[in-house]
PDB file of C-alpha atoms in Angstrom:
ATOM      1  CA  MET Y  33      -0.011  -0.092   0.029  1.00 66.00           C
ATOM      2  CA  PRO Y  34       1.434   3.286  -0.971  1.00 76.00           C
ATOM      3  CA  LYS Y  35       2.177   6.080   1.719  1.00 75.00           C
ATOM      4  CA  PRO Y  36      -0.967   8.108   2.332  1.00 74.00           C
ATOM      5  CA  PRO Y  37      -0.830  11.950   1.099  1.00 72.00           C
ATOM      6  CA  GLU Y  38      -1.930  13.136   4.525  1.00 79.00           C
ATOM      7  CA  ASN Y  39      -1.590  12.505   8.107  1.00 83.00           C
ATOM      8  CA  TRP Y  40      -5.107  11.881   8.768  1.00 91.00           C
ATOM      9  CA  LEU Y  41      -5.543   8.960   5.970  1.00 95.00           C
ATOM     10  CA  ARG Y  42      -4.002   5.631   6.760  1.00 96.00           C
ATOM     11  CA  ALA Y  43      -4.421   1.762   5.451  1.00 95.00           C
ATOM     12  CA  TRP Y  44      -7.235   0.366   6.713  1.00 97.00           C
ATOM     13  CA  ARG Y  45      -6.328  -1.935   9.388  1.00 97.00           C
ATOM     14  CA  MET Y  46      -8.067  -5.365  10.841  1.00 98.00           C
ATOM     15  CA  ASP Y  47      -8.639  -3.618  14.051  1.00 97.00           C
ATOM     16  CA  ASP Y  48     -11.013  -1.404  12.089  1.00 98.00           C
ATOM     17  CA  ALA Y  49     -13.250  -4.321  11.334  1.00 98.00           C
ATOM     18  CA  PRO Y  50     -15.969  -3.343  14.149  1.00 98.00           C
ATOM     19  CA  MET Y  51     -16.159   0.014  12.964  1.00 96.00           C
ATOM     20  CA  LEU Y  52     -16.716  -1.242   9.349  1.00 97.00           C
ATOM     21  CA  LEU Y  53     -19.342  -3.406  10.418  1.00 97.00           C
ATOM     22  CA  ALA Y  54     -21.321  -0.796  12.191  1.00 96.00           C
ATOM     23  CA  ALA Y  55     -20.735   1.768   9.257  1.00 96.00           C
ATOM     24  CA  ALA Y  56     -22.109  -1.070   6.908  1.00 96.00           C
ATOM     25  CA  GLN Y  57     -25.149  -1.201   9.344  1.00 95.00           C
ATOM     26  CA  GLU Y  58     -25.846   2.685   9.071  1.00 94.00           C
ATOM     27  CA  PRO Y  59     -28.853   3.647   7.404  1.00 92.00           C
ATOM     28  CA  SER Y  60     -27.360   6.394   5.268  1.00 89.00           C
ATOM     29  CA  LEU Y  61     -24.130   4.381   4.440  1.00 92.00           C
ATOM     30  CA  GLN Y  62     -25.874   1.033   3.605  1.00 86.00           C
ATOM     31  CA  GLN Y  63     -25.998   1.451  -0.002  1.00 85.00           C
ATOM     32  CA  GLN Y  64     -22.058   2.638  -0.170  1.00 85.00           C
ATOM     33  CA  PHE Y  65     -21.173  -1.003  -0.026  1.00 87.00           C
ATOM     34  CA  VAL Y  66     -20.947  -3.065  -3.016  1.00 84.00           C
ATOM     35  CA  GLN Y  67     -21.383  -6.446  -1.165  1.00 85.00           C
ATOM     36  CA  PRO Y  68     -23.062  -6.350   1.991  1.00 87.00           C
ATOM     37  CA  ILE Y  69     -21.025  -6.626   5.436  1.00 96.00           C
ATOM     38  CA  SER Y  70     -23.054  -8.364   7.958  1.00 95.00           C
ATOM     39  CA  SER Y  71     -20.230 -10.207   9.990  1.00 97.00           C
ATOM     40  CA  LEU Y  72     -16.882  -9.406  11.303  1.00 98.00           C
ATOM     41  CA  ASP Y  73     -15.418 -11.951   9.099  1.00 98.00           C
ATOM     42  CA  GLU Y  74     -17.102  -9.978   5.802  1.00 97.00           C
ATOM     43  CA  ALA Y  75     -15.605  -6.682   7.256  1.00 98.00           C
ATOM     44  CA  GLU Y  76     -12.105  -8.438   7.195  1.00 98.00           C
ATOM     45  CA  LYS Y  77     -12.215  -9.751   3.765  1.00 97.00           C
ATOM     46  CA  TRP Y  78     -13.329  -6.306   2.792  1.00 97.00           C
ATOM     47  CA  ILE Y  79     -10.191  -4.692   4.425  1.00 98.00           C
ATOM     48  CA  GLN Y  80      -8.058  -7.865   2.753  1.00 98.00           C
ATOM     49  CA  ASP Y  81      -9.495  -6.847  -0.575  1.00 97.00           C
ATOM     50  CA  ARG Y  82      -8.553  -3.098  -0.333  1.00 96.00           C
ATOM     51  CA  GLY Y  83      -5.177  -4.227  -0.062  1.00 95.00           C
ATOM     52  CA  ALA Y  84      -5.206  -6.524  -2.570  1.00 96.00           C
ATOM     53  CA  ASP Y  85      -6.670  -3.923  -4.899  1.00 96.00           C
ATOM     54  CA  SER Y  86      -3.670  -1.483  -3.957  1.00 96.00           C
ATOM     55  CA  ALA Y  87      -1.313  -4.252  -4.579  1.00 95.00           C
ATOM     56  CA  ALA Y  88      -2.752  -4.600  -7.779  1.00 96.00           C
ATOM     57  CA  GLY Y  89      -2.778  -1.071  -9.107  1.00 95.00           C
ATOM     58  CA  THR Y  90      -6.771  -0.939  -9.546  1.00 96.00           C
ATOM     59  CA  ALA Y  91      -7.717   1.000  -6.354  1.00 97.00           C
ATOM     60  CA  HIS Y  92      -6.361   3.059  -3.195  1.00 98.00           C
ATOM     61  CA  ALA Y  93      -8.415   3.529  -0.329  1.00 97.00           C
ATOM     62  CA  TRP Y  94      -7.711   5.013   2.918  1.00 97.00           C
ATOM     63  CA  ALA Y  95      -9.312   5.274   6.285  1.00 97.00           C
ATOM     64  CA  ILE Y  96     -10.295   8.967   7.357  1.00 97.00           C
ATOM     65  CA  CYS Y  97      -9.312   9.213  10.931  1.00 96.00           C
ATOM     66  CA  GLY Y  98      -9.904  11.171  13.735  1.00 93.00           C
ATOM     67  CA  GLU Y  99      -7.493  12.613  16.061  1.00 89.00           C
ATOM     68  CA  ASN Y 100      -7.043   9.458  18.144  1.00 92.00           C
ATOM     69  CA  ASP Y 101      -6.362   7.583  14.490  1.00 94.00           C
ATOM     70  CA  GLU Y 102      -9.988   5.881  14.699  1.00 96.00           C
ATOM     71  CA  ALA Y 103     -11.321   5.584  11.391  1.00 97.00           C
ATOM     72  CA  LEU Y 104     -14.179   7.555  10.585  1.00 97.00           C
ATOM     73  CA  GLY Y 105     -14.673   7.074   7.118  1.00 97.00           C
ATOM     74  CA  LEU Y 106     -13.080   6.104   3.321  1.00 98.00           C
ATOM     75  CA  VAL Y 107     -11.593   7.841   0.662  1.00 98.00           C
ATOM     76  CA  THR Y 108     -10.744   5.922  -2.361  1.00 98.00           C
ATOM     77  CA  VAL Y 109      -9.439   6.164  -6.341  1.00 98.00           C
ATOM     78  CA  SER Y 110     -10.605   2.978  -8.006  1.00 98.00           C
ATOM     79  CA  HIS Y 111     -11.517   2.118 -11.432  1.00 97.00           C
ATOM     80  CA  ILE Y 112      -7.916   3.444 -12.539  1.00 98.00           C
ATOM     81  CA  GLU Y 113      -7.590   3.238 -15.814  1.00 97.00           C
ATOM     82  CA  PRO Y 114      -4.299   3.717 -17.129  1.00 96.00           C
ATOM     83  CA  ARG Y 115      -4.727   4.052 -20.827  1.00 97.00           C
ATOM     84  CA  HIS Y 116      -6.944   7.058 -20.364  1.00 98.00           C
ATOM     85  CA  SER Y 117      -5.400   8.288 -17.122  1.00 98.00           C
ATOM     86  CA  THR Y 118      -8.691   8.357 -15.455  1.00 99.00           C
ATOM     87  CA  GLY Y 119     -10.307   6.999 -12.117  1.00 99.00           C
ATOM     88  CA  TRP Y 120     -12.971   7.252  -9.912  1.00 99.00           C
ATOM     89  CA  VAL Y 121     -13.418   8.962  -6.368  1.00 99.00           C
ATOM     90  CA  ALA Y 122     -15.395   7.825  -3.501  1.00 98.00           C
ATOM     91  CA  TYR Y 123     -15.788   8.880   0.171  1.00 98.00           C
ATOM     92  CA  TRP Y 124     -18.215   8.328   2.857  1.00 97.00           C
ATOM     93  CA  LEU Y 125     -17.858   9.123   6.702  1.00 97.00           C
ATOM     94  CA  LEU Y 126     -19.649   8.073   9.859  1.00 97.00           C
ATOM     95  CA  PRO Y 127     -22.514  10.557  10.853  1.00 96.00           C
ATOM     96  CA  GLN Y 128     -20.825  11.961  13.852  1.00 95.00           C
ATOM     97  CA  ALA Y 129     -17.660  12.812  11.515  1.00 96.00           C
ATOM     98  CA  ARG Y 130     -19.720  14.683   9.096  1.00 95.00           C
ATOM     99  CA  GLY Y 131     -19.973  18.504   9.107  1.00 94.00           C
ATOM    100  CA  LYS Y 132     -15.893  18.977   9.909  1.00 93.00           C
ATOM    101  CA  GLY Y 133     -14.160  19.527   6.811  1.00 94.00           C
ATOM    102  CA  LEU Y 134     -12.670  15.931   6.349  1.00 96.00           C
ATOM    103  CA  ALA Y 135     -14.646  14.878   3.642  1.00 97.00           C
ATOM    104  CA  VAL Y 136     -13.214  18.122   1.310  1.00 97.00           C
ATOM    105  CA  ARG Y 137      -9.886  17.596   2.654  1.00 95.00           C
ATOM    106  CA  SER Y 138      -9.510  14.023   1.908  1.00 97.00           C
ATOM    107  CA  VAL Y 139     -11.063  13.841  -1.147  1.00 98.00           C
ATOM    108  CA  ARG Y 140      -8.501  16.832  -1.891  1.00 97.00           C
ATOM    109  CA  ALA Y 141      -5.500  15.111  -0.601  1.00 96.00           C
ATOM    110  CA  ILE Y 142      -6.421  11.788  -2.654  1.00 97.00           C
ATOM    111  CA  SER Y 143      -7.377  13.917  -5.931  1.00 98.00           C
ATOM    112  CA  ARG Y 144      -3.555  15.530  -5.763  1.00 97.00           C
ATOM    113  CA  TRP Y 145      -2.161  12.264  -4.928  1.00 97.00           C
ATOM    114  CA  ALA Y 146      -3.872  10.545  -7.707  1.00 98.00           C
ATOM    115  CA  PHE Y 147      -2.711  13.451 -10.017  1.00 98.00           C
ATOM    116  CA  ASP Y 148       0.820  13.389  -8.979  1.00 97.00           C
ATOM    117  CA  GLU Y 149       1.536  10.322  -7.694  1.00 96.00           C
ATOM    118  CA  LEU Y 150      -0.573   7.926 -10.307  1.00 97.00           C
ATOM    119  CA  GLY Y 151       0.154  10.332 -13.055  1.00 98.00           C
ATOM    120  CA  LEU Y 152      -3.833  10.393 -13.493  1.00 99.00           C
ATOM    121  CA  PHE Y 153      -5.186  13.212 -15.568  1.00 99.00           C
ATOM    122  CA  ARG Y 154      -9.066  12.987 -15.053  1.00 99.00           C
ATOM    123  CA  LEU Y 155     -10.679  11.949 -12.060  1.00 99.00           C
ATOM    124  CA  GLU Y 156     -14.481  11.506 -11.528  1.00 99.00           C
ATOM    125  CA  LEU Y 157     -17.243  10.835  -8.994  1.00 98.00           C
ATOM    126  CA  GLY Y 158     -21.016  10.963  -8.942  1.00 98.00           C
ATOM    127  CA  HIS Y 159     -23.681  11.476  -6.223  1.00 97.00           C
ATOM    128  CA  ARG Y 160     -27.442  10.699  -5.946  1.00 95.00           C
ATOM    129  CA  VAL Y 161     -28.902  14.022  -6.943  1.00 97.00           C
ATOM    130  CA  ASP Y 162     -30.811  14.129  -3.292  1.00 95.00           C
ATOM    131  CA  ASN Y 163     -27.566  13.883  -1.690  1.00 95.00           C
ATOM    132  CA  THR Y 164     -26.631  17.647  -1.341  1.00 96.00           C
ATOM    133  CA  ALA Y 165     -24.173  17.188   1.236  1.00 96.00           C
ATOM    134  CA  SER Y 166     -22.056  14.816  -1.132  1.00 97.00           C
ATOM    135  CA  CYS Y 167     -22.294  17.497  -3.963  1.00 97.00           C
ATOM    136  CA  ARG Y 168     -21.328  20.210  -1.631  1.00 97.00           C
ATOM    137  CA  VAL Y 169     -18.179  18.172  -0.945  1.00 98.00           C
ATOM    138  CA  ALA Y 170     -17.594  17.330  -4.346  1.00 98.00           C
ATOM    139  CA  ARG Y 171     -17.585  21.197  -5.240  1.00 97.00           C
ATOM    140  CA  ALA Y 172     -15.621  22.327  -2.275  1.00 97.00           C
ATOM    141  CA  ALA Y 173     -13.060  19.448  -3.600  1.00 98.00           C
ATOM    142  CA  GLY Y 174     -12.542  21.416  -6.966  1.00 97.00           C
ATOM    143  CA  TYR Y 175     -14.993  18.745  -9.004  1.00 98.00           C
ATOM    144  CA  ALA Y 176     -17.043  20.496 -11.524  1.00 97.00           C
ATOM    145  CA  ALA Y 177     -20.722  19.185 -12.271  1.00 97.00           C
ATOM    146  CA  GLU Y 178     -20.792  17.708 -15.427  1.00 98.00           C
ATOM    147  CA  GLY Y 179     -24.249  16.622 -15.610  1.00 97.00           C
ATOM    148  CA  ILE Y 180     -27.073  14.243 -14.895  1.00 98.00           C
ATOM    149  CA  GLU Y 181     -27.136  10.073 -15.342  1.00 98.00           C
ATOM    150  CA  ARG Y 182     -30.897   9.703 -15.027  1.00 98.00           C
ATOM    151  CA  SER Y 183     -31.988   6.541 -13.462  1.00 97.00           C
ATOM    152  CA  ARG Y 184     -28.270   5.588 -12.623  1.00 96.00           C
ATOM    153  CA  LEU Y 185     -28.609   3.650  -9.503  1.00 93.00           C
ATOM    154  CA  ARG Y 186     -31.390   1.274  -8.118  1.00 91.00           C
ATOM    155  CA  TYR Y 187     -31.650   0.551  -4.325  1.00 87.00           C
ATOM    156  CA  GLY Y 188     -34.411  -1.846  -3.977  1.00 86.00           C
ATOM    157  CA  ASP Y 189     -37.438  -0.570  -6.160  1.00 94.00           C
ATOM    158  CA  LYS Y 190     -36.342   2.749  -6.169  1.00 93.00           C
ATOM    159  CA  ARG Y 191     -34.308   4.480  -8.865  1.00 96.00           C
ATOM    160  CA  TYR Y 192     -32.244   7.308  -8.409  1.00 96.00           C
ATOM    161  CA  ASP Y 193     -30.562  10.184 -10.714  1.00 98.00           C
ATOM    162  CA  VAL Y 194     -26.829  10.551 -10.241  1.00 98.00           C
ATOM    163  CA  GLU Y 195     -24.836  13.854 -10.661  1.00 98.00           C
ATOM    164  CA  ARG Y 196     -21.430  13.427 -12.370  1.00 98.00           C
ATOM    165  CA  HIS Y 197     -18.517  15.581 -11.235  1.00 98.00           C
ATOM    166  CA  ALA Y 198     -14.848  15.357 -12.572  1.00 98.00           C
ATOM    167  CA  ARG Y 199     -11.833  17.294 -11.809  1.00 98.00           C
ATOM    168  CA  LEU Y 200      -9.001  17.082 -14.062  1.00 98.00           C
ATOM    169  CA  ALA Y 201      -5.111  17.696 -13.140  1.00 98.00           C
ATOM    170  CA  THR Y 202      -5.034  21.168 -14.955  1.00 96.00           C
ATOM    171  CA  ASP Y 203      -7.784  22.492 -12.993  1.00 96.00           C
ATOM    172  CA  PRO Y 204      -6.721  24.975 -10.214  1.00 92.00           C
ATOM    173  CA  GLU Y 205      -6.446  24.023  -6.778  1.00 92.00           C
ATOM    174  CA  PRO Y 206      -9.451  24.611  -4.692  1.00 92.00           C
ATOM    175  CA  GLY Y 207      -9.097  26.869  -1.836  1.00 80.00           C
ATOM    176  CA  GLU Y 208      -7.928  25.854   1.941  1.00 60.00           C
ATOM    177  CA  VAL Y 209     -10.694  24.115   4.108  1.00 56.00           C
ATOM    178  CA  THR Y 210     -10.204  23.936   7.867  1.00 53.00           C
ATOM    179  CA  GLY Y 211     -12.236  21.938  10.322  1.00 54.00           C
ATOM    180  CA  ARG Y 212     -14.302  23.483  13.408  1.00 49.00           C
ATOM    181  CA  ASN Y 213     -11.369  23.852  15.590  1.00 42.00           C
ATOM    182  CA  GLY Y 214      -9.716  25.957  12.630  1.00 40.00           C
ATOM    183  CA  PHE Y 215      -6.574  23.875  11.425  1.00 35.00           C
ATOM    184  CA  PRO Y 216      -6.500  21.320   8.415  1.00 41.00           C
ATOM    185  CA  GLY Y 217      -5.745  17.626   9.253  1.00 41.00           C
ATOM    186  CA  ARG Y 218      -7.698  16.770  12.215  1.00 38.00           C
ATOM    187  CA  SER Y 219     -11.128  18.249  13.455  1.00 36.00           C
TER     188      SER Y 219
END
């Protein structure tokens, strides 16, 4: 696993499995997991798979951490396509970690890292159009809105439109964001 781009990001560890299991049960996060996580064994497998993805160079995922190094969320660049120099950015935070600037700082950090270290040129992300908080994160992290993908996602019997955003390596850096306590890195 490559070195994370900032001190509040780190590789996932097996002792994060209980947090990951709890996150997978959180109603606002359940749809973030492609494969359901309903046991500690499944959470540990998810963590192992993130390491394998990184070793293969297809994705790099870090835990977003609080002041005591506790995992509070995820930021990842995945679907890395070397031929086109593109990747897909995703992120989520536990409810108690939201609203502190962690998601914005983490998306900015992984974006700059993907441009500088992986040599990617274009990064994309998407969110349900009813997820206004995620839209704010995308815009604050320098991702321009590019359009709506109609009925892109299906959760149960309901379909959702997705707003697509992208950031290019040549785009200007977005402004500085600080947490509620006034300094970057830890909130």
